[in-house]
Amino acid sequence: MSDSTPHGSHVPAEGPAVGQDEWVARHAEQRFMPGGPLGALEDRIRRVPWWAWLILFLAAASTLPVFEHSGYVRYVAFSTVLYMLLALGLNVVVGWGGLLDLGYVAFYGIGAYAYAMLDSDKFGIHLPTIVSVPLVVAIGAIGGFLLGLPSRRLTGDYLAIVTLFFLQLFQTITTNGDAAFGHNLTGGPNGILNVDPFHLGKHDLVVQHEGIFAVSYFYVALAVFAVVFVALRFVNQSRTGRAWRSQREDPLAAEAMGMPVNWLKLLSFSFGAAVAALTGTLFAAQSASVFPLTFYFVLLIIVYTMVILGGSGSQAGVVAGAVIVSPLLELLRDPGKSRVIFFLALVGGLLLMSRRSRALGIVAIVTLAFGFAVHEILGAIDKSWIAGEHQGGFAGVTDHWVVAPAHMARWIAPTSYIGLIAAVLLVTMVRGRLRLALLVPTVYLTAFVWENVMLAKPEPARYIVLGVILIALMILRPNGLLGERRVEIV
Amino acid sequence: MDTFLQLTVDALTLGSVYALIALGYTLVYGVLKLLNFAHGDVFMVGSFIGFGVLQLLGGTSKPVVPVWLLLVLMVLAAMVGCAVLGVVIERFAYRPLRDAPRIAPLISALGVSFFLANSMQLLFGATPRNYNIFDLANASLYTKGFNVGNVHVALLRIITVVAAFVLMVLLWFLVNRTRTGKAMRATSYDREAAAMMGIDIDKVIVFTFVLGSALAGAGGVLQSLRVPTTVAIGFVVGLKGFTAAVIGGIGSIPGAMAGGLILGFAESFSQGYISTKWSDLIVFSILIAFMIFRPQGLLGRADIRKV
């Protein structure tokens, strides 16, 4: 799927398009050269226009509530759409503008808080939704512009720190805003409660229907998503979008060409902030309350992981990132499900890799045998080593494979966890047979740590997974799943 | 007047710890041009190492070694532990990205920060750890010291400030008077040219991370002598340290010390005279003011770009 950058499009036989470097085009073509029947299929898929994909996706997403009646699942679907919107907005700043905005979720918070102030009993204001939402979006856009102003002269790193501090400041203001100059503005740590749902005239868009999540918000969010997606797509293909990309690649050259670089940066900041604020209104209206701690570092990392995983710069990519990460985080909350996910990922990963090299296939088999052996030996020495509690996944197969002590002595968790980190780092350092040999105990140790240490505390564990994904992605595949690999001319 | 003196004492203690963190940022930034977001979390790990050593040596109620040795061992252990951690982070999260676009190591650093904070929570839980220094040797660290007017300057604060300044002097000596320091300065000035002159860049960078992380570890212990530590402090501490580095002029070692002290004074005085809740806002305003009027910081060089 070619997105954001012009070199991604299929290069016609007569040569690159105007304004495209010939060398870059040739290399891009080589990468996309289809081969064999699979290649032909890939080529066919690649030619499907973006709007067809969008309609397909929306159609598939909108049938979800038909099959799924659980309020929880519907709610997760709704929050996934919110994440998709957030990722789209961040993509404008990071992917197209090339600016590291670490205060992004503060604008999400500003949107939510602004809506909550304009539509709740807090100040007794109840604006109609059609007035308040555009107003909030404008507030977000102006806020983004103002934050960008002092930082516009500054390069990436300074911008990162100013925006990160801004996020911290947003926290301070919302948490302490219950006593600002003698007025209670933000409700402090207790937040603002009883926020109105979206309403048109006298009709409320109900949040709950017979006690479970009402699906209407899911459809509203999906509609907003479609509008934002298309609008941003057009912006990206416009003069402004091209200017963004050019200043991202080389601000100096762009400036020399007469582009207003600072203005462009501010504009991309504003766009991102406006999308975040819009998403914030959806959040506030649905959850009927806002609290300061919702909009903090954790959320920032989650949205960044989505954008980076999907491939920053590609709209389809960041949406895919959100669709993967959001449900993943939900599944990892539950130990039973996260065990299944872990073993599926482990087996899947080994299978995938063993297709590429036979040695890894052998490693997989040896690991399996190693596990059973370790389990039997330790069990023979002392029964309490394997008497740990099992919820019995995979028909008890893992019960006979992974060692689980009946009670975890205090030293086991830190030792095994730090040992695992050391083992993983060691595996990346050595080469050849030694690496394969080391892989066996490392994989086993991973399973041990996951079963005994991580599953006991899902909250930090799922964020650790996120952090690992982020670091590994930056090193192994910085362009993400669907992002463009940049062909750099040195 | 008493309030003023008390706040000045507070500011000096706070500021010297900020300066230690800011030095770590500034060193790494000087050599790698990288904002090491994980630095605050290295500080946090240091404070936990200090706590671990304290528990190993019998805790504050009945320590098995003399008090001074206990403090020295805690700081040393944290420095060594953090230095190792810093080297590992550099080797595995930053080195592979050295030639990547500027934004890549920044995001990797965010990932490391998040990973460290959550790993510590996984292993040690989210409950605050209090060193309970008050119990040590019949509270002598609090009761001893000297008086200025009506203001009591506790021994603990003197130890914190003196230790921080000793470390800074040591660092100054290392950077300005040794061969390795010379190599560091050369690398910071122009990495490629330094490499051509036969300086082993990898070694210099590793050494930089050793220095910076060790200072963060010491800072972590010094800070936690007075304030309980949790696994979540890394974020705010890192933010403050970096702000101090920027105010002082990032890349400049005396600048980081000055910036740390300025930040300490700003925070302490705004807490004392204005409001404890809004000191973040004031610090942020100072940061913004510097960004607008003096982006190169107090003692930094203006960045002249040759095209």
Tab-separated table of N, CA, C and O in Angstrom, chain B residues 96-193:
chain	number	residue	atom	x	y	z
B	96	PRO	N	23.112	0.814	18.094
B	96	PRO	CA	22.641	0.403	16.770
B	96	PRO	C	21.992	1.558	16.002
B	96	PRO	O	21.827	1.467	14.790
B	97	LEU	N	21.608	2.619	16.702
B	97	LEU	CA	20.876	3.700	16.041
B	97	LEU	C	21.737	4.932	15.825
B	97	LEU	O	21.217	6.010	15.583
B	98	ARG	N	23.050	4.765	15.943
B	98	ARG	CA	23.875	5.968	15.936
B	98	ARG	C	23.792	6.713	14.607
B	98	ARG	O	23.889	7.928	14.566
B	99	ASP	N	23.592	5.983	13.521
B	99	ASP	CA	23.546	6.662	12.222
B	99	ASP	C	22.121	6.791	11.691
B	99	ASP	O	21.910	7.182	10.550
B	100	ALA	N	21.149	6.455	12.530
B	100	ALA	CA	19.751	6.548	12.098
B	100	ALA	C	19.312	8.011	12.154
B	100	ALA	O	20.024	8.852	12.683
B	101	PRO	N	18.121	8.324	11.582
B	101	PRO	CA	17.605	9.694	11.702
B	101	PRO	C	17.501	10.122	13.169
B	101	PRO	O	17.328	9.274	14.051
B	102	ARG	N	17.575	11.402	13.415
B	102	ARG	CA	17.640	11.929	14.774
B	102	ARG	C	16.523	11.424	15.683
B	102	ARG	O	16.702	11.228	16.883
B	103	ILE	N	15.348	11.225	15.107
B	103	ILE	CA	14.180	10.919	15.918
B	103	ILE	C	14.228	9.486	16.448
B	103	ILE	O	13.661	9.174	17.494
B	104	ALA	N	14.968	8.594	15.757
B	104	ALA	CA	14.959	7.171	16.124
B	104	ALA	C	15.533	6.897	17.511
B	104	ALA	O	14.873	6.253	18.331
B	105	PRO	N	16.749	7.381	17.841
B	105	PRO	CA	17.246	7.106	19.199
B	105	PRO	C	16.405	7.769	20.278
B	105	PRO	O	16.330	7.251	21.389
B	106	LEU	N	15.759	8.872	19.956
B	106	LEU	CA	14.893	9.512	20.945
B	106	LEU	C	13.740	8.593	21.324
B	106	LEU	O	13.403	8.428	22.501
B	107	ILE	N	13.138	7.989	20.310
B	107	ILE	CA	12.012	7.099	20.584
B	107	ILE	C	12.498	5.848	21.303
B	107	ILE	O	11.860	5.351	22.238
B	108	SER	N	13.670	5.360	20.894
B	108	SER	CA	14.250	4.221	21.585
B	108	SER	C	14.498	4.565	23.051
B	108	SER	O	14.244	3.757	23.954
B	109	ALA	N	14.952	5.792	23.311
B	109	ALA	CA	15.202	6.223	24.688
B	109	ALA	C	13.908	6.254	25.490
B	109	ALA	O	13.876	5.845	26.658
B	110	LEU	N	12.830	6.718	24.852
B	110	LEU	CA	11.528	6.685	25.526
B	110	LEU	C	11.166	5.253	25.905
B	110	LEU	O	10.692	4.985	27.011
B	111	GLY	N	11.400	4.336	24.959
B	111	GLY	CA	11.108	2.929	25.223
B	111	GLY	C	11.918	2.408	26.396
B	111	GLY	O	11.403	1.711	27.259
B	112	VAL	N	13.205	2.763	26.443
B	112	VAL	CA	14.061	2.304	27.539
B	112	VAL	C	13.547	2.833	28.867
B	112	VAL	O	13.451	2.104	29.859
B	113	SER	N	13.181	4.115	28.886
B	113	SER	CA	12.676	4.723	30.107
B	113	SER	C	11.443	3.984	30.614
B	113	SER	O	11.338	3.625	31.788
B	114	PHE	N	10.529	3.741	29.700
B	114	PHE	CA	9.289	3.041	30.044
B	114	PHE	C	9.578	1.627	30.516
B	114	PHE	O	9.014	1.141	31.495
B	115	PHE	N	10.506	0.981	29.816
B	115	PHE	CA	10.881	-0.393	30.161
B	115	PHE	C	11.482	-0.454	31.559
B	115	PHE	O	11.107	-1.299	32.382
B	116	LEU	N	12.399	0.451	31.868
B	116	LEU	CA	13.067	0.436	33.168
B	116	LEU	C	12.064	0.670	34.292
B	116	LEU	O	12.034	-0.073	35.284
B	117	ALA	N	11.226	1.699	34.129
B	117	ALA	CA	10.279	2.023	35.193
B	117	ALA	C	9.352	0.845	35.463
B	117	ALA	O	9.114	0.472	36.614
B	118	ASN	N	8.851	0.232	34.395
B	118	ASN	CA	7.901	-0.856	34.594
B	118	ASN	C	8.574	-2.138	35.060
B	118	ASN	O	7.983	-2.920	35.799
B	119	SER	N	9.822	-2.364	34.626
B	119	SER	CA	10.535	-3.540	35.115
B	119	SER	C	10.748	-3.432	36.614
B	119	SER	O	10.570	-4.411	37.355
B	120	MET	N	11.119	-2.237	37.079
B	120	MET	CA	11.326	-2.057	38.510
B	120	MET	C	10.017	-2.260	39.262
B	120	MET	O	9.989	-2.815	40.349
B	121	GLN	N	8.927	-1.808	38.655
B	121	GLN	CA	7.637	-2.014	39.317
B	121	GLN	C	7.286	-3.493	39.373
B	121	GLN	O	6.761	-3.985	40.366
B	122	LEU	N	7.608	-4.191	38.297
B	122	LEU	CA	7.343	-5.635	38.251
B	122	LEU	C	8.103	-6.342	39.363
B	122	LEU	O	7.574	-7.201	40.052
B	123	LEU	N	9.357	-5.965	39.542
B	123	LEU	CA	10.195	-6.698	40.484
B	123	LEU	C	10.002	-6.232	41.922
B	123	LEU	O	10.044	-7.040	42.845
B	124	PHE	N	9.833	-4.945	42.111
B	124	PHE	CA	9.840	-4.449	43.488
B	124	PHE	C	8.548	-3.764	43.909
B	124	PHE	O	8.457	-3.276	45.022
B	125	GLY	N	7.573	-3.693	43.026
B	125	GLY	CA	6.298	-3.115	43.417
B	125	GLY	C	6.319	-1.594	43.407
B	125	GLY	O	7.372	-0.981	43.287
B	126	ALA	N	5.133	-1.027	43.562
B	126	ALA	CA	5.010	0.427	43.425
B	126	ALA	C	5.060	1.140	44.774
B	126	ALA	O	4.921	2.352	44.829
B	127	THR	N	5.262	0.413	45.870
B	127	THR	CA	5.244	1.080	47.176
B	127	THR	C	6.494	1.940	47.342
B	127	THR	O	7.583	1.554	46.931
B	128	PRO	N	6.344	3.123	47.972
B	128	PRO	CA	7.511	3.980	48.189
B	128	PRO	C	8.499	3.323	49.153
B	128	PRO	O	8.102	2.586	50.058
B	129	ARG	N	9.780	3.569	48.915
B	129	ARG	CA	10.821	3.055	49.819
B	129	ARG	C	11.409	4.226	50.580
B	129	ARG	O	11.892	5.184	49.970
B	130	ASN	N	11.362	4.118	51.886
B	130	ASN	CA	11.919	5.174	52.715
B	130	ASN	C	13.205	4.660	53.356
B	130	ASN	O	13.227	3.601	53.958
B	131	TYR	N	14.278	5.424	53.201
B	131	TYR	CA	15.548	4.994	53.784
B	131	TYR	C	15.500	5.042	55.318
B	131	TYR	O	16.313	4.423	55.969
B	132	ASN	N	14.586	5.845	55.881
B	132	ASN	CA	14.490	6.012	57.331
B	132	ASN	C	15.799	6.473	57.946
B	132	ASN	O	16.268	5.947	58.948
B	133	ILE	N	16.414	7.453	57.327
B	133	ILE	CA	17.709	7.932	57.796
B	133	ILE	C	17.589	8.515	59.205
B	133	ILE	O	18.555	8.533	59.963
B	134	PHE	N	16.370	8.916	59.556
B	134	PHE	CA	16.182	9.514	60.879
B	134	PHE	C	16.577	8.543	61.992
B	134	PHE	O	17.082	8.952	63.034
B	135	ASP	N	16.388	7.242	61.744
B	135	ASP	CA	16.715	6.240	62.769
B	135	ASP	C	18.214	6.031	62.914
B	135	ASP	O	18.669	5.405	63.867
B	136	LEU	N	18.977	6.498	61.933
B	136	LEU	CA	20.399	6.172	61.896
B	136	LEU	C	21.131	6.915	63.017
B	136	LEU	O	21.068	8.136	63.111
B	137	ALA	N	21.842	6.152	63.848
B	137	ALA	CA	22.680	6.717	64.910
B	137	ALA	C	21.949	7.801	65.706
B	137	ALA	O	22.404	8.934	65.822
B	138	ASN	N	20.813	7.451	66.227
B	138	ASN	CA	20.013	8.346	67.077
B	138	ASN	C	19.749	9.709	66.423
B	138	ASN	O	19.911	10.757	67.049
B	139	ALA	N	19.383	9.674	65.182
B	139	ALA	CA	18.988	10.893	64.466
B	139	ALA	C	20.101	11.934	64.402
B	139	ALA	O	19.841	13.110	64.183
B	140	SER	N	21.353	11.488	64.580
B	140	SER	CA	22.437	12.477	64.641
B	140	SER	C	22.605	13.211	63.314
B	140	SER	O	23.040	14.360	63.287
B	141	LEU	N	22.219	12.563	62.210
B	141	LEU	CA	22.355	13.242	60.924
B	141	LEU	C	21.402	14.428	60.829
B	141	LEU	O	21.605	15.336	60.027
B	142	TYR	N	20.358	14.378	61.639
B	142	TYR	CA	19.417	15.489	61.614
B	142	TYR	C	19.721	16.520	62.685
B	142	TYR	O	19.587	17.714	62.476
B	143	THR	N	20.133	16.026	63.881
B	143	THR	CA	20.314	16.960	64.992
B	143	THR	C	21.651	17.675	64.926
B	143	THR	O	21.769	18.833	65.317
B	144	LYS	N	22.688	16.987	64.425
B	144	LYS	CA	23.982	17.661	64.333
B	144	LYS	C	23.961	18.663	63.183
B	144	LYS	O	23.030	18.723	62.404
B	145	GLY	N	25.056	19.390	63.051
B	145	GLY	CA	25.103	20.421	62.036
B	145	GLY	C	25.368	21.749	62.703
B	145	GLY	O	25.884	21.796	63.824
B	146	PHE	N	25.053	22.820	62.028
B	146	PHE	CA	25.292	24.118	62.668
B	146	PHE	C	24.096	25.030	62.467
B	146	PHE	O	23.195	24.729	61.668
B	147	ASN	N	24.082	26.132	63.193
B	147	ASN	CA	22.962	27.057	63.097
B	147	ASN	C	23.399	28.365	62.462
B	147	ASN	O	24.463	28.883	62.756
B	148	VAL	N	22.543	28.845	61.573
B	148	VAL	CA	22.750	30.198	61.033
B	148	VAL	C	21.542	30.993	61.494
B	148	VAL	O	20.432	30.759	61.022
B	149	GLY	N	21.750	31.890	62.422
B	149	GLY	CA	20.607	32.583	63.011
B	149	GLY	C	19.725	31.544	63.680
B	149	GLY	O	20.193	30.731	64.473
B	150	ASN	N	18.463	31.524	63.325
B	150	ASN	CA	17.563	30.540	63.909
B	150	ASN	C	17.428	29.294	63.035
B	150	ASN	O	16.651	28.405	63.341
B	151	VAL	N	18.148	29.296	61.915
B	151	VAL	CA	17.955	28.205	60.973
B	151	VAL	C	18.975	27.104	61.242
B	151	VAL	O	20.182	27.368	61.302
B	152	HIS	N	18.471	25.889	61.405
B	152	HIS	CA	19.345	24.756	61.659
B	152	HIS	C	19.719	24.102	60.333
B	152	HIS	O	18.847	23.737	59.547
B	153	VAL	N	21.006	23.990	60.088
B	153	VAL	CA	21.445	23.307	58.878
B	153	VAL	C	21.873	21.909	59.284
B	153	VAL	O	22.909	21.722	59.923
B	154	ALA	N	21.061	20.922	58.908
B	154	ALA	CA	21.322	19.559	59.361
B	154	ALA	C	22.547	18.978	58.660
B	154	ALA	O	22.865	19.348	57.525
B	155	LEU	N	23.218	18.070	59.373
B	155	LEU	CA	24.399	17.412	58.833
B	155	LEU	C	24.090	16.712	57.509
B	155	LEU	O	24.901	16.706	56.582
B	156	LEU	N	22.883	16.149	57.437
B	156	LEU	CA	22.483	15.418	56.235
B	156	LEU	C	22.550	16.306	55.001
B	156	LEU	O	23.038	15.902	53.935
B	157	ARG	N	22.085	17.543	55.155
B	157	ARG	CA	22.114	18.469	54.017
B	157	ARG	C	23.542	18.827	53.651
B	157	ARG	O	23.879	18.923	52.469
B	158	ILE	N	24.364	19.001	54.692
B	158	ILE	CA	25.765	19.322	54.404
B	158	ILE	C	26.406	18.174	53.642
B	158	ILE	O	27.100	18.384	52.642
B	159	ILE	N	26.123	16.955	54.095
B	159	ILE	CA	26.691	15.787	53.414
B	159	ILE	C	26.250	15.772	51.957
B	159	ILE	O	27.065	15.576	51.045
B	160	THR	N	24.961	15.999	51.723
B	160	THR	CA	24.437	15.964	50.348
B	160	THR	C	25.165	16.970	49.468
B	160	THR	O	25.676	16.629	48.396
B	161	VAL	N	25.207	18.205	49.949
B	161	VAL	CA	25.804	19.255	49.117
B	161	VAL	C	27.293	18.987	48.908
B	161	VAL	O	27.790	19.057	47.769
B	162	VAL	N	27.999	18.639	49.997
B	162	VAL	CA	29.446	18.415	49.867
B	162	VAL	C	29.718	17.245	48.928
B	162	VAL	O	30.566	17.324	48.027
B	163	ALA	N	28.965	16.158	49.101
B	163	ALA	CA	29.193	14.991	48.254
B	163	ALA	C	28.974	15.350	46.791
B	163	ALA	O	29.783	15.004	45.916
B	164	ALA	N	27.886	16.073	46.522
B	164	ALA	CA	27.599	16.449	45.143
B	164	ALA	C	28.734	17.303	44.579
B	164	ALA	O	29.187	17.090	43.448
B	165	PHE	N	29.228	18.251	45.409
B	165	PHE	CA	30.266	19.122	44.873
B	165	PHE	C	31.596	18.404	44.704
B	165	PHE	O	32.323	18.659	43.740
B	166	VAL	N	31.883	17.467	45.605
B	166	VAL	CA	33.104	16.666	45.431
B	166	VAL	C	33.041	15.908	44.112
B	166	VAL	O	34.004	15.888	43.326
B	167	LEU	N	31.871	15.314	43.846
B	167	LEU	CA	31.726	14.559	42.598
B	167	LEU	C	31.896	15.473	41.395
B	167	LEU	O	32.531	15.103	40.397
B	168	MET	N	31.347	16.691	41.489
B	168	MET	CA	31.451	17.607	40.352
B	168	MET	C	32.896	18.033	40.125
B	168	MET	O	33.345	18.135	38.981
B	169	VAL	N	33.609	18.253	41.220
B	169	VAL	CA	35.014	18.629	41.069
B	169	VAL	C	35.792	17.483	40.434
B	169	VAL	O	36.604	17.677	39.521
B	170	LEU	N	35.508	16.273	40.905
B	170	LEU	CA	36.146	15.095	40.310
B	170	LEU	C	35.874	15.038	38.813
B	170	LEU	O	36.781	14.788	38.011
B	171	LEU	N	34.627	15.269	38.450
B	171	LEU	CA	34.251	15.223	37.046
B	171	LEU	C	35.003	16.293	36.260
B	171	LEU	O	35.537	16.020	35.182
B	172	TRP	N	35.049	17.484	36.838
B	172	TRP	CA	35.752	18.568	36.164
B	172	TRP	C	37.203	18.170	35.912
B	172	TRP	O	37.741	18.360	34.835
B	173	PHE	N	37.797	17.553	36.940
B	173	PHE	CA	39.184	17.127	36.816
B	173	PHE	C	39.320	16.079	35.707
B	173	PHE	O	40.206	16.170	34.853
B	174	LEU	N	38.399	15.113	35.711
B	174	LEU	CA	38.458	14.042	34.708
B	174	LEU	C	38.356	14.603	33.296
B	174	LEU	O	39.076	14.191	32.390
B	175	VAL	N	37.459	15.546	33.128
B	175	VAL	CA	37.200	16.036	31.775
B	175	VAL	C	38.298	16.986	31.319
B	175	VAL	O	38.679	16.997	30.145
B	176	ASN	N	38.805	17.786	32.244
B	176	ASN	CA	39.747	18.816	31.820
B	176	ASN	C	41.215	18.469	32.001
B	176	ASN	O	42.077	19.131	31.431
B	177	ARG	N	41.521	17.471	32.808
B	177	ARG	CA	42.927	17.239	33.121
B	177	ARG	C	43.428	15.848	32.744
B	177	ARG	O	44.561	15.513	33.021
B	178	THR	N	42.571	15.021	32.183
B	178	THR	CA	43.066	13.688	31.818
B	178	THR	C	43.004	13.496	30.307
B	178	THR	O	42.329	14.246	29.594
B	179	ARG	N	43.707	12.464	29.874
B	179	ARG	CA	43.728	12.135	28.443
B	179	ARG	C	42.341	11.759	27.937
B	179	ARG	O	41.900	12.218	26.881
B	180	THR	N	41.660	10.909	28.714
B	180	THR	CA	40.320	10.484	28.296
B	180	THR	C	39.393	11.684	28.210
B	180	THR	O	38.574	11.783	27.292
B	181	GLY	N	39.544	12.590	29.162
B	181	GLY	CA	38.716	13.783	29.141
B	181	GLY	C	38.958	14.601	27.890
B	181	GLY	O	38.034	15.128	27.274
B	182	LYS	N	40.216	14.659	27.521
B	182	LYS	CA	40.567	15.392	26.308
B	182	LYS	C	39.883	14.747	25.102
B	182	LYS	O	39.328	15.437	24.238
B	183	ALA	N	39.929	13.400	25.077
B	183	ALA	CA	39.280	12.681	23.984
B	183	ALA	C	37.788	12.969	23.976
B	183	ALA	O	37.178	13.154	22.913
B	184	MET	N	37.206	13.049	25.165
B	184	MET	CA	35.772	13.353	25.247
B	184	MET	C	35.480	14.718	24.662
B	184	MET	O	34.529	14.904	23.902
B	185	ARG	N	36.309	15.682	25.055
B	185	ARG	CA	36.057	17.031	24.555
B	185	ARG	C	36.218	17.082	23.042
B	185	ARG	O	35.438	17.722	22.343
B	186	ALA	N	37.221	16.369	22.555
B	186	ALA	CA	37.438	16.351	21.102
B	186	ALA	C	36.236	15.732	20.395
B	186	ALA	O	35.740	16.262	19.398
B	187	THR	N	35.749	14.616	20.935
B	187	THR	CA	34.612	13.942	20.315
B	187	THR	C	33.397	14.847	20.325
B	187	THR	O	32.632	14.895	19.361
B	188	SER	N	33.214	15.539	21.437
B	188	SER	CA	32.066	16.415	21.539
B	188	SER	C	32.152	17.542	20.514
B	188	SER	O	31.154	17.980	19.962
B	189	TYR	N	33.365	17.991	20.265
B	189	TYR	CA	33.546	19.111	19.338
B	189	TYR	C	33.271	18.690	17.908
B	189	TYR	O	32.539	19.352	17.172
B	190	ASP	N	33.851	17.573	17.507
B	190	ASP	CA	33.640	17.084	16.142
B	190	ASP	C	33.960	15.603	16.123
B	190	ASP	O	35.119	15.208	16.157
B	191	ARG	N	32.895	14.798	16.058
B	191	ARG	CA	33.098	13.370	16.223
B	191	ARG	C	33.953	12.780	15.105
B	191	ARG	O	34.852	11.990	15.342
B	192	GLU	N	33.661	13.193	13.878
B	192	GLU	CA	34.391	12.591	12.758
B	192	GLU	C	35.864	12.966	12.789
B	192	GLU	O	36.736	12.112	12.593
B	193	ALA	N	36.103	14.229	13.038
B	193	ALA	CA	37.500	14.667	13.080
B	193	ALA	C	38.244	13.944	14.199
B	193	ALA	O	39.396	13.534	14.033
